[in-house]
Coordinates of C-alpha atoms in Angstrom, one line a residue:
Chain A
M1348 CA -0.1 0.0 0.1
L1349 CA 1.0 3.5 -0.4
T1350 CA 0.0 6.4 1.9
I1351 CA -1.5 9.6 0.2
V1352 CA -1.6 12.9 2.3
Y1353 CA -3.5 15.9 1.3
F1354 CA -3.1 19.8 2.3
A1355 CA -4.9 22.9 2.2
W1356 CA -7.3 23.0 -0.6
V1357 CA -6.5 19.5 -2.1
R1358 CA -7.5 18.3 1.4
E1359 CA -10.8 20.4 1.5
R1360 CA -12.2 19.0 -2.1
I1361 CA -11.2 15.2 -1.3
G1362 CA -12.4 15.5 2.0
L1363 CA -9.7 13.5 3.4
D1364 CA -6.1 14.0 5.2
E1365 CA -4.7 11.1 4.5
E1366 CA -5.6 7.5 2.8
Q1367 CA -4.2 4.2 1.5
V1368 CA -4.0 3.3 -1.8
A1369 CA -2.9 0.3 -3.5
R1370 CA 0.7 0.4 -4.6
P1371 CA 1.0 1.5 -8.6
E1372 CA 2.4 -0.6 -11.2
L1373 CA 5.9 -0.3 -11.7
G1374 CA 7.2 2.8 -13.5
A1375 CA 4.2 4.9 -12.5
T1376 CA 4.6 8.4 -11.9
V1377 CA 2.9 10.6 -9.6
A1378 CA 1.4 12.2 -12.4
D1379 CA -0.1 8.7 -13.5
L1380 CA -1.6 8.1 -9.9
V1381 CA -3.0 11.5 -9.9
A1382 CA -4.7 10.8 -13.3
G1383 CA -6.2 7.9 -12.0
L1384 CA -7.2 9.5 -8.3
A1385 CA -8.8 12.3 -10.5
A1386 CA -10.6 9.9 -12.3
R1387 CA -13.1 8.9 -9.4
G1388 CA -14.8 12.0 -10.2
G1389 CA -16.4 14.3 -7.3
G1390 CA -14.0 16.0 -4.9
Y1391 CA -11.2 14.1 -6.5
A1392 CA -12.0 15.8 -9.7
E1393 CA -12.0 19.0 -8.4
A1394 CA -8.9 18.7 -6.3
L1395 CA -6.8 16.7 -8.9
G1396 CA -8.1 17.8 -12.3
D1397 CA -5.6 20.4 -12.9
A1398 CA -2.3 19.2 -12.7
T1399 CA -0.4 22.3 -13.2
R1400 CA -2.1 23.7 -9.9
L1401 CA -0.6 20.7 -7.9
R1402 CA 2.6 20.3 -6.1
A1403 CA 4.0 17.1 -4.8
A1404 CA 6.4 15.3 -2.1
L1405 CA 7.9 11.8 -1.8
D1406 CA 8.9 10.7 1.7
Q1407 CA 9.1 14.3 2.4
R1408 CA 10.7 15.5 -0.4
F1409 CA 9.7 18.0 -3.1
V1410 CA 9.6 16.1 -6.7
G1411 CA 8.2 16.8 -9.9
L1412 CA 4.8 15.2 -11.1
D1413 CA 6.7 13.3 -14.0
T1414 CA 8.7 11.3 -10.9
V1415 CA 8.3 7.7 -10.8
I1416 CA 7.0 6.6 -7.2
G1417 CA 9.2 3.7 -7.1
D1418 CA 9.3 2.3 -3.2
A1419 CA 8.3 5.4 -1.8
R1420 CA 6.3 5.0 1.3
E1421 CA 4.4 8.4 1.4
L1422 CA 3.1 10.8 -1.3
A1423 CA 2.1 14.0 -0.5
L1424 CA -0.2 16.2 -2.8
F1425 CA -1.1 20.1 -2.3
P1426 CA -0.8 23.3 -3.8
P1427 CA 2.2 25.7 -4.1
V1428 CA 3.2 26.3 -0.6
T1429 CA 2.5 29.9 0.5
G1430 CA 4.6 30.2 4.0
G1431 CA 6.8 32.7 5.3
Chain B
M1235 CA 24.4 27.7 17.2
K1236 CA 21.2 26.1 15.2
R1237 CA 17.8 26.8 16.3
V1238 CA 14.9 25.8 14.2
A1239 CA 11.2 25.6 15.8
V1240 CA 8.0 25.1 13.9
Q1241 CA 5.1 26.2 16.9
A1242 CA 1.8 27.1 17.6
G1243 CA 3.0 29.5 20.0
D1244 CA 4.1 33.0 20.1
F1245 CA 7.9 33.5 20.3
D1246 CA 10.1 36.1 21.9
V1247 CA 11.8 38.0 19.8
A1248 CA 14.0 39.8 22.1
A1249 CA 15.5 36.3 23.5
E1250 CA 16.1 35.3 20.3
L1251 CA 18.4 38.4 19.0
A1252 CA 20.0 38.0 22.6
A1253 CA 20.8 34.9 21.9
L1254 CA 22.4 35.7 18.5
E1255 CA 24.0 39.2 20.3
A1256 CA 25.6 36.9 22.4
L1257 CA 27.7 34.8 19.8
G1258 CA 29.9 37.9 19.9
G1259 CA 29.6 38.1 16.3
G1260 CA 29.4 41.9 15.5
G1261 CA 26.2 41.9 13.5
V1262 CA 22.9 40.7 13.7
A1263 CA 19.9 40.5 11.1
S1264 CA 16.4 39.5 11.7
F1265 CA 13.2 39.7 9.6
T1266 CA 10.0 39.1 11.5
G1267 CA 6.6 38.5 9.3
V1268 CA 3.4 39.6 11.0
V1269 CA -0.4 38.8 9.7
R1270 CA -1.5 42.1 7.9
G1271 CA -4.8 43.2 8.5
G1272 CA -7.6 45.0 6.3
G1273 CA -10.0 43.8 4.0
G1274 CA -12.0 42.5 6.6
L1275 CA -9.4 39.7 7.3
I1276 CA -10.4 38.6 10.8
A1277 CA -7.9 35.8 10.8
L1278 CA -5.0 33.3 9.1
E1279 CA -5.3 30.1 9.5
L1280 CA -1.6 28.2 8.8
E1281 CA -1.5 24.7 7.7
H1282 CA 1.5 22.5 7.5
Y1283 CA 3.2 19.1 6.6
P1284 CA 4.6 18.3 10.3
A1285 CA 6.5 15.4 9.1
M1286 CA 8.5 17.7 6.3
T1287 CA 8.4 21.3 7.7
K1288 CA 11.2 20.5 10.2
V1289 CA 13.6 18.6 8.4
Q1290 CA 12.9 21.2 5.3
V1291 CA 13.7 23.9 7.5
D1292 CA 16.8 22.2 8.6
R1293 CA 18.1 21.6 5.4
I1294 CA 17.8 25.3 4.1
C1295 CA 19.4 26.5 7.5
D1296 CA 22.1 24.2 6.8
E1297 CA 22.7 25.5 3.4
A1298 CA 22.7 29.0 4.7
M1299 CA 25.4 27.7 6.9
A1300 CA 27.5 26.5 4.3
R1301 CA 26.9 29.5 2.1
W1302 CA 27.9 32.4 4.7
P1303 CA 30.1 32.5 7.7
L1304 CA 27.9 32.5 10.3
L1305 CA 28.2 32.2 14.0
G1306 CA 24.2 31.2 14.3
L1307 CA 20.9 31.4 13.3
S1308 CA 17.4 31.4 14.5
V1309 CA 14.2 30.2 12.6
I1310 CA 10.8 30.2 14.1
H1311 CA 7.7 29.6 11.8
R1312 CA 4.0 29.3 13.4
F1313 CA 1.1 27.5 12.5
G1314 CA -2.6 27.2 13.6
R1315 CA -4.9 30.3 13.8
L1316 CA -3.3 33.8 13.7
E1317 CA -4.9 37.3 14.2
P1318 CA -3.8 40.6 12.4
G1319 CA -1.0 41.8 14.4
A1320 CA 0.2 38.3 15.4
R1321 CA 4.0 37.1 14.3
I1322 CA 4.0 34.3 12.0
V1323 CA 7.9 33.5 11.4
F1324 CA 11.2 34.9 12.0
V1325 CA 14.7 34.6 10.8
G1326 CA 17.8 36.0 12.6
T1327 CA 21.3 35.7 11.7
A1328 CA 24.6 36.2 13.6
S1329 CA 28.0 37.1 11.3
R1330 CA 31.2 38.7 11.9
H1331 CA 30.2 40.3 8.6
R1332 CA 27.1 42.4 8.2
T1333 CA 26.7 41.5 4.3
A1334 CA 26.7 37.7 5.8
A1335 CA 23.9 38.3 8.2
L1336 CA 22.0 40.2 6.1
E1337 CA 22.2 38.4 2.8
S1338 CA 21.5 35.1 4.5
C1339 CA 18.4 36.3 6.6
A1340 CA 16.9 37.7 3.1
F1341 CA 17.6 34.4 1.5
L1342 CA 16.4 32.3 4.6
I1343 CA 12.7 34.3 4.3
D1344 CA 12.8 33.5 0.5
W1345 CA 13.3 29.9 1.2
L1346 CA 10.6 29.7 3.4
K1347 CA 8.2 31.8 1.1
S1348 CA 8.6 29.1 -1.2
E1349 CA 10.0 26.0 0.0
A1350 CA 8.8 25.3 3.4
P1351 CA 5.3 23.3 3.3
F1352 CA 3.0 26.0 4.9
W1353 CA 0.0 26.9 3.4
K1354 CA -2.2 30.0 4.6
K1355 CA -6.3 30.4 4.5
E1356 CA -7.7 33.9 5.1
H1357 CA -10.7 34.1 7.3
F1358 CA -12.7 37.4 6.8
A1359 CA -15.3 39.0 8.8
D1360 CA -18.2 38.3 6.5
G1361 CA -17.8 34.3 6.9
A1362 CA -15.8 33.9 3.4
T1363 CA -12.7 32.3 3.5
G1364 CA -9.7 31.6 0.8
W1365 CA -6.6 30.1 0.4
V1366 CA -3.6 32.3 -0.5
E1367 CA -2.3 31.6 -3.9
A1368 CA 1.4 31.3 -4.4
R1369 CA 3.0 34.2 -6.0
V1370 CA 5.3 33.5 -8.9
E1371 CA 7.6 36.3 -7.5
D1372 CA 8.2 34.3 -4.8
E1373 CA 9.2 31.2 -6.7
V1374 CA 11.2 33.2 -8.5
K1375 CA 13.3 34.8 -6.0
A1376 CA 14.1 31.4 -4.2
K1377 CA 15.6 30.1 -7.7
G1378 CA 17.6 33.3 -8.0
W1379 CA 19.9 32.2 -5.0
N1380 CA 20.7 29.3 -7.3
G1381 CA 21.4 31.2 -10.0
Q1382 CA 18.7 29.4 -11.9
D1383 CA 16.2 30.9 -14.5
Chain C
M641 CA 6.9 56.4 11.7
K642 CA 10.8 57.7 11.7
R643 CA 12.7 57.4 14.9
V644 CA 16.2 59.0 14.9
A645 CA 18.2 58.4 18.0
V646 CA 21.8 59.4 18.6
Q647 CA 22.8 58.5 22.2
A648 CA 25.4 57.2 24.6
G649 CA 22.8 55.1 26.4
D650 CA 21.8 51.4 25.5
F651 CA 18.7 50.7 23.7
D652 CA 15.8 48.4 23.9
V653 CA 15.5 46.1 20.6
A654 CA 12.4 44.5 21.5
A655 CA 10.7 48.0 22.2
E656 CA 12.0 49.1 18.6
L657 CA 10.8 46.0 17.0
A658 CA 7.1 46.1 18.7
A659 CA 6.8 49.7 17.5
L660 CA 7.6 48.6 13.9
E661 CA 5.5 45.4 14.3
A662 CA 2.8 47.5 15.5
L663 CA 2.9 49.7 12.4
G664 CA 0.8 46.5 10.7
G665 CA 2.9 46.5 7.5
G666 CA 3.3 42.7 7.6
G667 CA 7.3 42.5 7.6
V668 CA 10.0 44.0 9.7
A669 CA 13.8 43.6 9.2
S670 CA 16.5 44.5 11.6
F671 CA 20.5 44.7 11.8
T672 CA 22.0 45.4 15.4
G673 CA 25.7 45.9 15.4
V674 CA 27.5 44.7 18.8
V675 CA 31.1 45.6 19.8
R676 CA 33.6 42.4 18.6
G677 CA 35.9 41.5 21.4
G678 CA 39.0 39.5 20.8
G679 CA 43.0 40.6 20.3
G680 CA 42.7 42.0 23.8
L681 CA 40.3 44.5 23.2
I682 CA 38.6 46.3 26.1
A683 CA 36.7 49.0 24.8
L684 CA 35.7 51.2 21.5
E685 CA 35.5 54.7 22.0
L686 CA 32.8 56.1 19.5
E687 CA 33.7 59.7 18.7
H688 CA 31.0 62.0 16.6
Y689 CA 30.6 65.4 15.1
P690 CA 27.2 66.2 17.2
A691 CA 26.0 69.0 14.9
M692 CA 26.0 66.9 11.8
T693 CA 25.3 63.1 13.1
K694 CA 21.6 64.0 13.6
V695 CA 21.0 66.3 10.6
Q696 CA 23.0 63.2 8.3
V697 CA 21.2 60.1 9.9
D698 CA 17.8 61.9 9.4
R699 CA 18.6 62.8 5.8
I700 CA 19.7 59.0 5.1
C701 CA 16.5 58.4 6.4
D702 CA 14.6 60.2 4.5
E703 CA 15.9 58.9 1.6
A704 CA 15.5 55.4 2.3
M705 CA 11.8 56.4 3.0
A706 CA 11.6 58.0 -0.6
R707 CA 13.0 55.0 -2.0
W708 CA 11.4 52.3 -0.5
P709 CA 7.4 51.8 0.4
L710 CA 8.4 52.1 4.3
L711 CA 5.6 52.3 7.0
G712 CA 8.6 53.5 9.4
L713 CA 12.2 52.8 10.4
S714 CA 14.3 53.4 13.4
V715 CA 17.9 54.1 13.6
I716 CA 19.8 54.3 17.0
H717 CA 23.6 54.9 16.9
R718 CA 25.4 55.2 20.2
F719 CA 28.7 57.3 21.2
G720 CA 31.1 56.8 24.1
R721 CA 33.0 54.0 25.6
L722 CA 31.4 50.8 24.7
E723 CA 32.8 47.6 25.8
P724 CA 32.8 43.9 23.8
G725 CA 29.3 42.6 23.9
A726 CA 27.5 46.2 23.9
R727 CA 25.4 47.6 21.0
I728 CA 26.5 50.3 18.8
V729 CA 24.0 50.8 16.1
F730 CA 20.6 49.4 15.4
V731 CA 18.4 49.8 12.2
G732 CA 14.8 48.5 12.1
T733 CA 12.3 49.1 9.2
A734 CA 9.0 48.0 8.4
S735 CA 7.1 47.7 5.2
R736 CA 4.1 45.4 3.5
H737 CA 7.0 44.0 1.3
R738 CA 9.9 42.2 2.9
T739 CA 12.3 43.0 -0.2
A740 CA 11.6 46.5 0.6
A741 CA 12.6 45.9 4.3
L742 CA 15.2 43.8 4.1
E743 CA 16.9 46.4 1.3
S744 CA 16.1 49.3 3.3
C745 CA 17.5 47.9 6.2
A746 CA 21.0 47.1 4.0
F747 CA 20.8 50.4 2.8
L748 CA 21.0 52.1 6.0
I749 CA 23.3 50.2 7.6
D750 CA 25.9 50.7 4.6
W751 CA 25.1 54.4 4.7
L752 CA 25.8 54.4 8.4
K753 CA 29.1 52.7 7.9
S754 CA 30.6 55.2 4.8
E755 CA 28.1 58.6 5.8
A756 CA 27.8 58.8 9.4
P757 CA 30.3 61.2 10.8
F758 CA 31.4 58.7 13.6
W759 CA 35.0 57.6 14.5
K760 CA 35.9 54.6 16.3
K761 CA 38.8 54.4 18.9
E762 CA 40.2 50.8 20.2
H763 CA 41.6 50.6 23.4
F764 CA 43.5 47.2 24.4
A765 CA 44.3 45.5 27.9
D766 CA 48.0 46.3 27.2
G767 CA 47.0 50.0 27.3
A768 CA 47.7 50.5 23.4
T769 CA 45.0 52.4 21.5
G770 CA 44.2 52.9 17.8
W771 CA 41.7 54.7 15.3
V772 CA 40.1 52.1 13.4
E773 CA 40.9 52.8 9.7
A774 CA 38.0 53.0 7.2
R775 CA 37.4 49.9 4.8
V776 CA 37.5 50.8 1.2
E777 CA 34.8 48.2 0.6
D778 CA 32.5 50.4 2.8
E779 CA 32.8 53.3 0.9
V780 CA 32.7 51.3 -2.5
K781 CA 29.4 49.8 -0.9
A782 CA 27.4 52.9 -0.3
K783 CA 28.3 54.2 -3.7
G784 CA 26.8 51.2 -4.9
W785 CA 23.6 52.1 -4.1
N786 CA 23.7 55.2 -6.1
G787 CA 24.6 53.3 -9.4
Q788 CA 28.2 54.9 -9.2
D789 CA 31.4 53.4 -9.5
Chain D
M1031 CA 36.4 84.6 11.3
L1032 CA 36.1 80.6 10.4
T1033 CA 35.4 78.1 12.8
I1034 CA 37.4 75.0 12.2
V1035 CA 36.6 71.6 14.2
Y1036 CA 38.7 68.6 14.5
F1037 CA 38.0 64.9 14.9
A1038 CA 39.7 61.3 15.7
W1039 CA 43.2 61.6 15.4
V1040 CA 43.2 64.9 13.5
R1041 CA 41.9 66.1 16.7
E1042 CA 44.7 64.4 18.8
R1043 CA 47.7 65.4 16.8
I1044 CA 46.5 69.0 16.4
G1045 CA 45.4 68.7 20.3
L1046 CA 42.7 70.9 19.8
D1047 CA 38.9 70.1 19.2
E1048 CA 38.4 73.3 17.7
E1049 CA 39.7 76.9 16.8
Q1050 CA 39.0 80.0 15.2
V1051 CA 41.3 81.4 12.2
A1052 CA 41.3 84.3 10.1
R1053 CA 38.7 83.9 6.8
P1054 CA 40.7 82.8 4.0
E1055 CA 41.1 85.1 0.8
L1056 CA 38.2 84.4 -1.6
G1057 CA 38.2 81.7 -3.5
A1058 CA 40.4 79.8 -1.2
T1059 CA 39.6 75.7 -1.0
V1060 CA 39.6 73.7 1.9
A1061 CA 42.8 72.3 0.4
D1062 CA 44.5 75.7 0.2
L1063 CA 43.4 76.2 4.1
V1064 CA 44.7 72.7 4.9
A1065 CA 48.1 73.4 3.1
G1066 CA 48.3 76.9 5.3
L1067 CA 47.4 74.8 8.6
A1068 CA 50.1 72.1 8.0
A1069 CA 52.8 74.5 7.3
R1070 CA 52.7 75.8 10.7
G1071 CA 54.4 72.6 11.5
G1072 CA 54.5 69.9 14.7
G1073 CA 51.0 68.6 15.3
Y1074 CA 49.6 70.3 12.2
A1075 CA 51.9 69.0 10.1
E1076 CA 51.5 65.4 11.3
A1077 CA 47.8 65.7 11.0
L1078 CA 47.2 67.9 8.0
G1079 CA 50.5 66.6 6.1
D1080 CA 49.1 64.1 4.0
A1081 CA 45.5 65.3 2.1
T1082 CA 44.8 62.2 1.0
R1083 CA 44.0 60.9 4.5
L1084 CA 41.7 63.6 5.2
R1085 CA 37.8 64.1 4.4
A1086 CA 35.8 67.6 5.2
A1087 CA 32.7 69.0 6.0
L1088 CA 31.5 72.8 5.6
D1089 CA 28.5 73.7 7.5
Q1090 CA 27.9 69.9 8.5
R1091 CA 27.9 69.0 4.7
F1092 CA 30.5 66.1 3.1
V1093 CA 32.7 68.0 0.4
G1094 CA 35.9 67.5 -1.5
L1095 CA 39.0 69.2 -0.3
D1096 CA 38.9 71.2 -3.9
T1097 CA 35.6 72.9 -2.3
V1098 CA 35.7 76.6 -2.2
I1099 CA 35.2 77.5 1.4
G1100 CA 33.5 80.7 0.4
D1101 CA 30.6 82.2 3.2
A1102 CA 30.7 78.8 5.3
R1103 CA 30.8 79.2 8.9
E1104 CA 32.1 75.8 10.0
L1105 CA 35.1 73.7 8.5
A1106 CA 35.5 70.3 9.7
L1107 CA 38.7 68.4 9.3
F1108 CA 38.8 64.3 9.9
P1109 CA 39.8 61.3 8.8
P1110 CA 37.6 58.9 6.8
V1111 CA 34.5 57.9 9.0
T1112 CA 33.8 54.5 10.6
G1113 CA 30.6 54.4 12.0
G1114 CA 28.1 51.9 11.8

């Protein structure tokens, strides 16, 4: 299984902080997984439909959406950060 | 001295500065970010990614210490609900060279704006809420420190 | 808010920063210079030109306020005999824009180093004394703000 | 009369904080006056002999040593500043 954590409006639209999903097939990228989740429709489509508005982290490191998930244990999906 | 804190509570700027002054460096630079009111804003809600935040801020601090001859630095970032006038973030740096203290302070706050996993939600008096959008300017500024386009 | 002080006594950094934070600007930058010890230094004696100092510092502050969108600034410079660890100078700036706060703070301290009529004499444990020489670097840095060579 | 004020090692070498001198002739520059004072010898020569090490202010404004003194009331002579 792979843990996905959501933040900010991604979290709000999906209605979950965190969930477990089946580990994607070998070679799958973050973008592939995001497209699969968005296809669930509803809040997922609202949150993840436009991948250009998303940023991601694998095991707490920022990565591009074209990154292969590999054996990462935690994927985070969120909008661009606005700290400071 | 490297002090990194991610916390809900307020902090004591004077104590942070006193610790940096005590390093005997000659120059202490600081930046404090405060919640700006206006437009009916009643609160800012800061969400973060706990498993990532501290590690990420630590890494940025190590980079600053490798890049400038610093005697010490202190970075504090708050999360949770903050009202106008409340402090959000503090960066303090101490160095024998004033330019190193000032530049590293600017570097750290630019990186916190663009690389620390925090998100701000605005709450208005009329009940409206909205997530603050990232400014392209901030991403560009942080990349500028790397000499990237 | 523009606060300029040239004084023998110490100052309260926390109070200065609190006044700047209270302007509601969002960002407060500061620089504090402290007497550096080492090499047997027991005191620094700061001489100044009273008839000129306040006018000159005021003028530099007005220039900073014309150049950056500042809500306020505070500049304090001490004179007289100061021991290692003592504060010499403080610059604080408040702005809605963090870059304006940080840049104007750097500008002011660079100008104080090269344009404010202060002179430092070092006193050492063995009784030796010597006037600190101006660093060419400081004059160059201040001119850099004017785009001059 | 013209008031001259001295600071830092210029003051120490001359041994005076301040003195009054006869107003120099029309068109005289700060450098002309400095050369005249240095010619007094002793501490004056030590303090003012090398004009490249001196800076000046007329009526509390920094000026180059080639500036005409004109009707200024106060001339200050000192080494490059080292504040901050």
